[in-house]
Tab-separated table of C-alpha atoms in Angstrom:
chain	number	residue	atom	x	y	z
A	99	UNK	CA	-22.475	-17.377	39.929
A	100	UNK	CA	-23.880	-16.544	36.486
A	101	UNK	CA	-23.436	-12.839	37.100
A	102	UNK	CA	-19.741	-13.332	37.969
A	103	UNK	CA	-19.209	-15.512	34.879
A	104	UNK	CA	-20.832	-12.875	32.667
A	105	UNK	CA	-18.659	-10.180	34.266
A	106	UNK	CA	-15.536	-12.257	33.587
A	107	UNK	CA	-16.546	-12.789	29.952
A	108	UNK	CA	-17.107	-9.063	29.444
A	109	UNK	CA	-13.788	-8.218	31.110
A	110	UNK	CA	-11.988	-10.805	28.966
A	111	UNK	CA	-13.613	-9.450	25.796
A	112	UNK	CA	-12.617	-5.879	26.639
A	113	UNK	CA	-9.053	-6.947	27.489
A	114	UNK	CA	-8.645	-8.921	24.258
A	115	UNK	CA	-10.117	-6.102	22.171
A	116	UNK	CA	-7.797	-3.505	23.698
A	117	UNK	CA	-4.783	-5.803	23.318
A	118	UNK	CA	-5.618	-6.412	19.656
A	119	UNK	CA	-6.125	-2.677	19.050
A	120	UNK	CA	-2.768	-1.786	20.615
A	121	UNK	CA	-1.058	-4.571	18.660
A	122	UNK	CA	-2.548	-3.387	15.368
A	123	UNK	CA	-1.606	0.209	16.131
A	124	UNK	CA	2.002	-0.776	16.821
A	125	UNK	CA	2.115	-2.956	13.701
A	126	UNK	CA	0.733	-0.195	11.470
A	127	UNK	CA	3.299	2.289	12.763
A	128	UNK	CA	6.297	-0.037	12.680
A	129	UNK	CA	8.934	0.622	10.018
A	130	UNK	CA	9.503	-3.121	9.550
A	131	UNK	CA	7.174	-5.987	10.297
A	132	UNK	CA	6.662	-9.646	9.452
A	133	UNK	CA	3.382	-11.479	9.860
A	134	UNK	CA	4.017	-14.289	7.394
A	135	UNK	CA	6.624	-14.627	4.669
A	136	UNK	CA	9.306	-12.030	3.982
A	137	UNK	CA	10.199	-9.101	6.205
A	138	UNK	CA	8.510	-5.912	4.990
A	139	UNK	CA	10.162	-2.516	5.501
A	140	UNK	CA	8.940	0.933	4.596
A	141	UNK	CA	11.734	3.122	3.268
A	142	UNK	CA	14.413	4.909	5.226
A	143	UNK	CA	13.068	6.570	8.330
A	144	UNK	CA	15.640	9.365	8.171
A	145	UNK	CA	14.660	10.574	4.669
A	146	UNK	CA	11.433	12.068	3.403
A	147	UNK	CA	10.394	9.712	0.608
A	148	UNK	CA	7.067	8.607	-0.747
A	149	UNK	CA	6.082	5.862	-3.155
A	150	UNK	CA	3.900	6.945	-6.071
A	151	UNK	CA	1.605	4.285	-7.459
A	152	UNK	CA	-0.936	4.454	-10.240
A	153	UNK	CA	-3.633	1.801	-10.505
A	154	UNK	CA	-5.495	0.460	-13.531
A	155	UNK	CA	-2.921	1.659	-16.077
A	156	UNK	CA	-2.498	2.348	-18.889
A	157	UNK	CA	-5.173	4.888	-19.655
A	158	UNK	CA	-5.725	6.541	-22.998
A	159	UNK	CA	-6.345	9.954	-21.477
A	160	UNK	CA	-4.070	10.193	-18.455
A	161	UNK	CA	-0.975	8.034	-18.969
A	162	UNK	CA	0.857	10.512	-21.199
A	163	UNK	CA	0.031	13.457	-18.937
A	164	UNK	CA	1.256	11.562	-15.873
A	165	UNK	CA	4.429	10.479	-17.694
A	166	UNK	CA	5.127	14.082	-18.703
A	167	UNK	CA	4.868	15.333	-15.116
A	168	UNK	CA	7.000	12.470	-13.807
A	169	UNK	CA	9.673	13.186	-16.448
A	170	UNK	CA	9.573	16.917	-15.723
A	171	UNK	CA	10.093	16.296	-12.010
A	172	UNK	CA	12.572	13.423	-12.605
A	173	UNK	CA	10.449	11.072	-10.480
A	174	UNK	CA	9.830	7.340	-10.821
A	175	UNK	CA	6.507	5.678	-10.031
A	176	UNK	CA	4.966	2.233	-10.028
A	177	UNK	CA	2.139	1.566	-12.465
A	178	UNK	CA	-0.168	-1.344	-11.696
A	179	UNK	CA	-1.306	-2.389	-15.133
A	180	UNK	CA	-4.509	-4.156	-16.096
A	181	UNK	CA	-4.141	-6.682	-18.918
A	182	UNK	CA	-7.327	-5.523	-20.605
A	183	UNK	CA	-6.121	-1.904	-20.548
A	184	UNK	CA	-2.725	-2.963	-21.884
A	185	UNK	CA	-4.429	-4.751	-24.767
A	186	UNK	CA	-6.466	-1.619	-25.547
A	187	UNK	CA	-3.525	0.784	-25.189
A	188	UNK	CA	-0.302	-1.144	-25.931
A	189	UNK	CA	1.613	1.969	-26.983
A	190	UNK	CA	0.873	3.658	-23.662
A	191	UNK	CA	2.063	0.552	-21.794
A	192	UNK	CA	5.266	0.569	-23.852
A	193	UNK	CA	5.848	4.261	-23.110
A	194	UNK	CA	5.451	3.612	-19.381
A	195	UNK	CA	7.972	0.762	-19.520
A	196	UNK	CA	10.371	2.734	-21.738
A	197	UNK	CA	10.344	5.569	-19.205
A	198	UNK	CA	11.625	3.118	-16.585
A	199	UNK	CA	8.591	2.902	-14.355
């Protein structure tokens, strides 16, 4: 009896793991999904678009170089700014905002 119970537990564990893996795979590859809160969609599936994001902005050394390339290519990006970095480099933060990012 114990052997059959152990077999059932192992089979159940494998089944649940595979089901969860397939569910996560489908969720990660879905264009739109909603776990909690608002519906989340990822761009238009018929166009080749990407979202450019820059973390920990602004930076004394790289912000202006990045802004120059973005302006040259006529591309918009999202900058995730750190308050401490903004306090250290307020002009760079203003240039990022003025450029419409």
